[in-house]
Amino acid sequence: MDDERLSDDLAAWACFRLDRLQPGLRILHLYDANGVVTKGVLLVRIRKTVFPLGRRFAKGGGIVKEKKRWGGLGNQHASRQAGSEGHQPRCGG
């Protein structure tokens, strides 16, 4: 079997802060493994929906009440809002 066909090399990557993406159709530029912009782009449609705390999106477009979570995701959200260092997402190199 041809090993070249089975390789899983990185073709391109992209990383964007979701809070900075504006709704609508957007073109996102892709980067190579060294962080250099390539000719590759993604055409995406951005649509944001904010749900009340304690609810989540369910298949079929409805909203269902969320079961009790283990792990305290609310605390992570609060620390990000307070500007806690070390919790900021990082992209690329």
mmCIF file of N, CA and C in Angstrom:
data_model
loop_
_atom_site.group_PDB
_atom_site.id
_atom_site.type_symbol
_atom_site.label_atom_id
_atom_site.label_comp_id
_atom_site.label_asym_id
_atom_site.label_seq_id
_atom_site.Cartn_x
_atom_site.Cartn_y
_atom_site.Cartn_z
ATOM 1 N N MET A 1 0.846 -1.179 0.000
ATOM 2 C CA MET A 1 0.000 0.000 0.000
ATOM 3 C C MET A 1 0.892 1.244 0.000
ATOM 4 N N ASP A 2 0.436 2.293 -0.643
ATOM 5 C CA ASP A 2 1.213 3.523 -0.788
ATOM 6 C C ASP A 2 1.139 4.348 0.501
ATOM 7 N N ASP A 3 2.268 4.468 1.215
ATOM 8 C CA ASP A 3 2.295 5.222 2.472
ATOM 9 C C ASP A 3 2.079 6.710 2.254
ATOM 10 N N GLU A 4 2.421 7.204 1.075
ATOM 11 C CA GLU A 4 2.258 8.639 0.789
ATOM 12 C C GLU A 4 0.787 9.054 0.873
ATOM 13 N N ARG A 5 -0.110 8.198 0.412
ATOM 14 C CA ARG A 5 -1.538 8.527 0.444
ATOM 15 C C ARG A 5 -2.095 8.523 1.860
ATOM 16 N N LEU A 6 -1.475 7.778 2.757
ATOM 17 C CA LEU A 6 -1.989 7.644 4.111
ATOM 18 C C LEU A 6 -1.412 8.666 5.083
ATOM 19 N N SER A 7 -0.495 9.494 4.628
ATOM 20 C CA SER A 7 0.103 10.472 5.537
ATOM 21 C C SER A 7 -0.930 11.528 5.918
ATOM 22 N N ASP A 8 -0.739 12.108 7.081
ATOM 23 C CA ASP A 8 -1.685 13.094 7.599
ATOM 24 C C ASP A 8 -0.942 14.394 7.867
ATOM 25 N N ASP A 9 -0.404 14.997 6.828
ATOM 26 C CA ASP A 9 0.321 16.249 6.975
ATOM 27 C C ASP A 9 -0.653 17.412 7.122
ATOM 28 N N LEU A 10 -0.224 18.415 7.858
ATOM 29 C CA LEU A 10 -1.033 19.614 8.038
ATOM 30 C C LEU A 10 -1.107 20.371 6.721
ATOM 31 N N ALA A 11 -2.305 20.589 6.217
ATOM 32 C CA ALA A 11 -2.482 21.345 4.976
ATOM 33 C C ALA A 11 -2.504 22.835 5.280
ATOM 34 N N ALA A 12 -3.287 23.237 6.264
ATOM 35 C CA ALA A 12 -3.399 24.648 6.637
ATOM 36 C C ALA A 12 -4.180 24.735 7.939
ATOM 37 N N TRP A 13 -4.094 25.891 8.601
ATOM 38 C CA TRP A 13 -4.834 26.094 9.837
ATOM 39 C C TRP A 13 -5.286 27.545 9.928
ATOM 40 N N ALA A 14 -6.246 27.783 10.806
ATOM 41 C CA ALA A 14 -6.739 29.128 11.066
ATOM 42 C C ALA A 14 -7.202 29.190 12.513
ATOM 43 N N CYS A 15 -7.053 30.337 13.129
ATOM 44 C CA CYS A 15 -7.484 30.530 14.506
ATOM 45 C C CYS A 15 -7.984 31.963 14.639
ATOM 46 N N PHE A 16 -9.220 32.127 15.077
ATOM 47 C CA PHE A 16 -9.822 33.449 15.188
ATOM 48 C C PHE A 16 -10.618 33.529 16.482
ATOM 49 N N ARG A 17 -10.603 34.683 17.103
ATOM 50 C CA ARG A 17 -11.431 34.898 18.291
ATOM 51 C C ARG A 17 -12.877 35.032 17.847
ATOM 52 N N LEU A 18 -13.742 34.224 18.420
ATOM 53 C CA LEU A 18 -15.139 34.228 18.009
ATOM 54 C C LEU A 18 -15.829 35.545 18.311
ATOM 55 N N ASP A 19 -15.414 36.224 19.379
ATOM 56 C CA ASP A 19 -16.055 37.494 19.712
ATOM 57 C C ASP A 19 -15.701 38.597 18.716
ATOM 58 N N ARG A 20 -14.674 38.401 17.911
ATOM 59 C CA ARG A 20 -14.276 39.410 16.925
ATOM 60 C C ARG A 20 -14.852 39.160 15.536
ATOM 61 N N LEU A 21 -15.380 37.958 15.298
ATOM 62 C CA LEU A 21 -15.971 37.656 13.998
ATOM 63 C C LEU A 21 -17.349 38.287 13.912
ATOM 64 N N GLN A 22 -17.566 39.102 12.908
ATOM 65 C CA GLN A 22 -18.856 39.749 12.715
ATOM 66 C C GLN A 22 -19.801 38.798 11.976
ATOM 67 N N PRO A 23 -21.111 38.873 12.266
ATOM 68 C CA PRO A 23 -22.076 38.008 11.584
ATOM 69 C C PRO A 23 -22.079 38.249 10.076
ATOM 70 N N GLY A 24 -22.415 37.201 9.331
ATOM 71 C CA GLY A 24 -22.498 37.287 7.877
ATOM 72 C C GLY A 24 -21.468 36.396 7.211
ATOM 73 N N LEU A 25 -21.321 36.555 5.901
ATOM 74 C CA LEU A 25 -20.334 35.785 5.149
ATOM 75 C C LEU A 25 -18.962 36.406 5.328
ATOM 76 N N ARG A 26 -17.982 35.576 5.607
ATOM 77 C CA ARG A 26 -16.613 36.045 5.841
ATOM 78 C C ARG A 26 -15.630 35.128 5.128
ATOM 79 N N ILE A 27 -14.513 35.701 4.708
ATOM 80 C CA ILE A 27 -13.412 34.930 4.144
ATOM 81 C C ILE A 27 -12.309 34.901 5.191
ATOM 82 N N LEU A 28 -11.911 33.690 5.590
ATOM 83 C CA LEU A 28 -10.871 33.515 6.591
ATOM 84 C C LEU A 28 -9.617 32.971 5.914
ATOM 85 N N HIS A 29 -8.509 33.670 6.059
ATOM 86 C CA HIS A 29 -7.251 33.252 5.450
ATOM 87 C C HIS A 29 -6.626 32.126 6.264
ATOM 88 N N LEU A 30 -5.996 31.190 5.574
ATOM 89 C CA LEU A 30 -5.373 30.034 6.203
ATOM 90 C C LEU A 30 -3.862 30.199 6.244
ATOM 91 N N TYR A 31 -3.236 29.565 7.234
ATOM 92 C CA TYR A 31 -1.790 29.647 7.451
ATOM 93 C C TYR A 31 -1.168 28.270 7.276
ATOM 94 N N ASP A 32 0.117 28.236 6.900
ATOM 95 C CA ASP A 32 0.820 26.957 6.802
ATOM 96 C C ASP A 32 1.373 26.580 8.175
ATOM 97 N N ALA A 33 2.122 25.488 8.240
ATOM 98 C CA ALA A 33 2.643 24.985 9.510
ATOM 99 C C ALA A 33 3.607 25.957 10.176
ATOM 100 N N ASN A 34 4.199 26.876 9.404
ATOM 101 C CA ASN A 34 5.137 27.858 9.949
ATOM 102 C C ASN A 34 4.471 29.183 10.305
ATOM 103 N N GLY A 35 3.158 29.280 10.134
ATOM 104 C CA GLY A 35 2.444 30.504 10.460
ATOM 105 C C GLY A 35 2.452 31.539 9.355
ATOM 106 N N VAL A 36 2.814 31.144 8.140
ATOM 107 C CA VAL A 36 2.844 32.054 6.996
ATOM 108 C C VAL A 36 1.512 31.949 6.260
ATOM 109 N N VAL A 37 0.950 33.101 5.874
ATOM 110 C CA VAL A 37 -0.324 33.121 5.162
ATOM 111 C C VAL A 37 -0.175 32.375 3.838
ATOM 112 N N THR A 38 -1.142 31.496 3.541
ATOM 113 C CA THR A 38 -1.147 30.750 2.281
ATOM 114 C C THR A 38 -2.177 31.364 1.342
ATOM 115 N N LYS A 39 -2.325 30.767 0.175
ATOM 116 C CA LYS A 39 -3.361 31.204 -0.763
ATOM 117 C C LYS A 39 -4.719 30.604 -0.400
ATOM 118 N N GLY A 40 -4.743 29.699 0.561
ATOM 119 C CA GLY A 40 -5.980 29.041 0.959
ATOM 120 C C GLY A 40 -6.869 29.942 1.799
ATOM 121 N N VAL A 41 -8.160 29.862 1.562
ATOM 122 C CA VAL A 41 -9.145 30.625 2.330
ATOM 123 C C VAL A 41 -10.358 29.736 2.607
ATOM 124 N N LEU A 42 -11.104 30.095 3.634
ATOM 125 C CA LEU A 42 -12.383 29.459 3.931
ATOM 126 C C LEU A 42 -13.473 30.504 3.803
ATOM 127 N N LEU A 43 -14.553 30.161 3.133
ATOM 128 C CA LEU A 43 -15.728 31.016 3.087
ATOM 129 C C LEU A 43 -16.693 30.464 4.123
ATOM 130 N N VAL A 44 -17.014 31.262 5.136
ATOM 131 C CA VAL A 44 -17.875 30.805 6.230
ATOM 132 C C VAL A 44 -19.015 31.791 6.455
ATOM 133 N N ARG A 45 -20.112 31.271 6.973
ATOM 134 C CA ARG A 45 -21.221 32.134 7.387
ATOM 135 C C ARG A 45 -21.222 32.144 8.906
ATOM 136 N N ILE A 46 -21.093 33.323 9.489
ATOM 137 C CA ILE A 46 -21.047 33.474 10.940
ATOM 138 C C ILE A 46 -22.434 33.882 11.429
ATOM 139 N N ARG A 47 -22.943 33.109 12.393
ATOM 140 C CA ARG A 47 -24.208 33.436 13.037
ATOM 141 C C ARG A 47 -24.037 33.122 14.512
ATOM 142 N N LYS A 48 -24.285 34.098 15.364
ATOM 143 C CA LYS A 48 -24.097 33.917 16.804
ATOM 144 C C LYS A 48 -25.448 33.946 17.500
ATOM 145 N N THR A 49 -25.598 33.045 18.460
ATOM 146 C CA THR A 49 -26.803 32.995 19.272
ATOM 147 C C THR A 49 -26.378 32.900 20.726
ATOM 148 N N VAL A 50 -26.940 33.744 21.570
ATOM 149 C CA VAL A 50 -26.631 33.727 22.991
ATOM 150 C C VAL A 50 -27.815 33.106 23.720
ATOM 151 N N PHE A 51 -27.517 32.079 24.510
ATOM 152 C CA PHE A 51 -28.550 31.401 25.272
ATOM 153 C C PHE A 51 -28.450 31.800 26.735
ATOM 154 N N PRO A 52 -29.582 31.853 27.435
ATOM 155 C CA PRO A 52 -29.546 32.151 28.868
ATOM 156 C C PRO A 52 -28.745 31.094 29.616
ATOM 157 N N LEU A 53 -28.142 31.477 30.728
ATOM 158 C CA LEU A 53 -27.365 30.552 31.545
ATOM 159 C C LEU A 53 -28.259 29.406 31.999
ATOM 160 N N GLY A 54 -27.756 28.182 31.920
ATOM 161 C CA GLY A 54 -28.534 27.024 32.330
ATOM 162 C C GLY A 54 -29.352 26.417 31.216
ATOM 163 N N ARG A 55 -29.189 26.915 30.003
ATOM 164 C CA ARG A 55 -29.892 26.344 28.856
ATOM 165 C C ARG A 55 -28.879 26.035 27.780
ATOM 166 N N ARG A 56 -29.250 25.138 26.892
ATOM 167 C CA ARG A 56 -28.348 24.798 25.797
ATOM 168 C C ARG A 56 -29.154 24.533 24.537
ATOM 169 N N PHE A 57 -28.468 24.571 23.416
ATOM 170 C CA PHE A 57 -29.089 24.322 22.127
ATOM 171 C C PHE A 57 -29.298 22.828 21.951
ATOM 172 N N ALA A 58 -30.460 22.439 21.479
ATOM 173 C CA ALA A 58 -30.748 21.023 21.254
ATOM 174 C C ALA A 58 -30.975 20.782 19.770
ATOM 175 N N LYS A 59 -30.721 19.558 19.341
ATOM 176 C CA LYS A 59 -30.931 19.189 17.950
ATOM 177 C C LYS A 59 -32.386 19.462 17.579
ATOM 178 N N GLY A 60 -32.598 20.048 16.422
ATOM 179 C CA GLY A 60 -33.942 20.378 15.992
ATOM 180 C C GLY A 60 -34.268 21.841 16.207
ATOM 181 N N GLY A 61 -33.335 22.612 16.741
ATOM 182 C CA GLY A 61 -33.533 24.047 16.871
ATOM 183 C C GLY A 61 -34.209 24.484 18.152
ATOM 184 N N GLY A 62 -34.589 23.555 19.020
ATOM 185 C CA GLY A 62 -35.240 23.940 20.260
ATOM 186 C C GLY A 62 -34.248 24.195 21.374
ATOM 187 N N ILE A 63 -34.729 24.755 22.459
ATOM 188 C CA ILE A 63 -33.891 24.985 23.633
ATOM 189 C C ILE A 63 -34.399 24.077 24.736
ATOM 190 N N VAL A 64 -33.488 23.364 25.377
ATOM 191 C CA VAL A 64 -33.870 22.486 26.481
ATOM 192 C C VAL A 64 -33.114 22.900 27.725
ATOM 193 N N LYS A 65 -33.696 22.616 28.867
ATOM 194 C CA LYS A 65 -33.032 22.930 30.122
ATOM 195 C C LYS A 65 -31.850 21.989 30.307
ATOM 196 N N GLU A 66 -30.730 22.534 30.710
ATOM 197 C CA GLU A 66 -29.501 21.756 30.832
ATOM 198 C C GLU A 66 -29.453 21.046 32.171
ATOM 199 N N LYS A 67 -28.916 19.808 32.154
ATOM 200 C CA LYS A 67 -28.729 19.056 33.388
ATOM 201 C C LYS A 67 -27.575 19.664 34.167
ATOM 202 N N LYS A 68 -27.505 19.327 35.449
ATOM 203 C CA LYS A 68 -26.433 19.844 36.298
ATOM 204 C C LYS A 68 -25.074 19.480 35.721
ATOM 205 N N ARG A 69 -24.190 20.450 35.649
ATOM 206 C CA ARG A 69 -22.853 20.231 35.112
ATOM 207 C C ARG A 69 -21.891 19.869 36.223
ATOM 208 N N TRP A 70 -20.934 19.059 35.875
ATOM 209 C CA TRP A 70 -19.827 18.756 36.768
ATOM 210 C C TRP A 70 -18.625 19.508 36.248
ATOM 211 N N GLY A 71 -17.966 20.282 37.063
ATOM 212 C CA GLY A 71 -16.745 20.944 36.628
ATOM 213 C C GLY A 71 -16.779 22.452 36.729
ATOM 214 N N GLY A 72 -17.907 23.073 36.911
ATOM 215 C CA GLY A 72 -17.963 24.508 37.146
ATOM 216 C C GLY A 72 -17.519 25.371 35.986
ATOM 217 N N LEU A 73 -18.150 25.226 34.830
ATOM 218 C CA LEU A 73 -17.787 26.062 33.690
ATOM 219 C C LEU A 73 -18.085 27.532 33.956
ATOM 220 N N GLY A 74 -19.053 27.811 34.793
ATOM 221 C CA GLY A 74 -19.373 29.199 35.119
ATOM 222 C C GLY A 74 -18.210 29.918 35.776
ATOM 223 N N ASN A 75 -17.428 29.215 36.601
ATOM 224 C CA ASN A 75 -16.277 29.827 37.257
ATOM 225 C C ASN A 75 -15.202 30.210 36.255
ATOM 226 N N GLN A 76 -14.980 29.394 35.233
ATOM 227 C CA GLN A 76 -14.003 29.727 34.203
ATOM 228 C C GLN A 76 -14.426 30.983 33.464
ATOM 229 N N HIS A 77 -15.722 31.087 33.163
ATOM 230 C CA HIS A 77 -16.235 32.260 32.462
ATOM 231 C C HIS A 77 -16.020 33.514 33.308
ATOM 232 N N ALA A 78 -16.285 33.428 34.601
ATOM 233 C CA ALA A 78 -16.129 34.587 35.482
ATOM 234 C C ALA A 78 -14.672 35.020 35.563
ATOM 235 N N SER A 79 -13.742 34.060 35.597
ATOM 236 C CA SER A 79 -12.331 34.433 35.693
ATOM 237 C C SER A 79 -11.857 35.104 34.416
ATOM 238 N N ARG A 80 -12.391 34.716 33.260
ATOM 239 C CA ARG A 80 -12.025 35.384 32.009
ATOM 240 C C ARG A 80 -12.536 36.813 32.000
ATOM 241 N N GLN A 81 -13.754 37.019 32.504
ATOM 242 C CA GLN A 81 -14.303 38.369 32.527
ATOM 243 C C GLN A 81 -13.515 39.255 33.472
ATOM 244 N N ALA A 82 -12.992 38.678 34.527
ATOM 245 C CA ALA A 82 -12.238 39.460 35.501
ATOM 246 C C ALA A 82 -10.829 39.767 35.012
ATOM 247 N N GLY A 83 -10.437 39.203 33.860
ATOM 248 C CA GLY A 83 -9.122 39.487 33.308
ATOM 249 C C GLY A 83 -8.024 38.623 33.884
ATOM 250 N N SER A 84 -8.378 37.458 34.396
ATOM 251 C CA SER A 84 -7.391 36.564 34.982
ATOM 252 C C SER A 84 -6.398 36.117 33.924
ATOM 253 N N GLU A 85 -5.119 36.226 34.222
ATOM 254 C CA GLU A 85 -4.077 35.817 33.285
ATOM 255 C C GLU A 85 -4.001 34.299 33.241
ATOM 256 N N GLY A 86 -3.543 33.765 32.126
ATOM 257 C CA GLY A 86 -3.375 32.336 31.984
ATOM 258 C C GLY A 86 -4.606 31.615 31.465
ATOM 259 N N HIS A 87 -5.721 32.297 31.323
ATOM 260 C CA HIS A 87 -6.937 31.668 30.826
ATOM 261 C C HIS A 87 -7.295 32.160 29.439
ATOM 262 N N GLN A 88 -6.466 32.980 28.832
ATOM 263 C CA GLN A 88 -6.775 33.517 27.517
ATOM 264 C C GLN A 88 -6.416 32.499 26.447
ATOM 265 N N PRO A 89 -7.293 32.318 25.441
ATOM 266 C CA PRO A 89 -6.973 31.385 24.369
ATOM 267 C C PRO A 89 -5.793 31.889 23.554
ATOM 268 N N ARG A 90 -4.958 30.955 23.096
ATOM 269 C CA ARG A 90 -3.798 31.328 22.296
ATOM 270 C C ARG A 90 -3.898 30.621 20.960
ATOM 271 N N CYS A 91 -3.503 31.308 19.926
ATOM 272 C CA CYS A 91 -3.560 30.757 18.581
ATOM 273 C C CYS A 91 -2.175 30.699 17.980
ATOM 274 N N GLY A 92 -1.865 29.585 17.350
ATOM 275 C CA GLY A 92 -0.647 29.475 16.556
ATOM 276 C C GLY A 92 0.615 29.674 17.355
ATOM 277 N N GLY A 93 1.697 29.972 16.624
ATOM 278 C CA GLY A 93 2.985 30.096 17.277
ATOM 279 C C GLY A 93 3.567 31.428 17.218
#
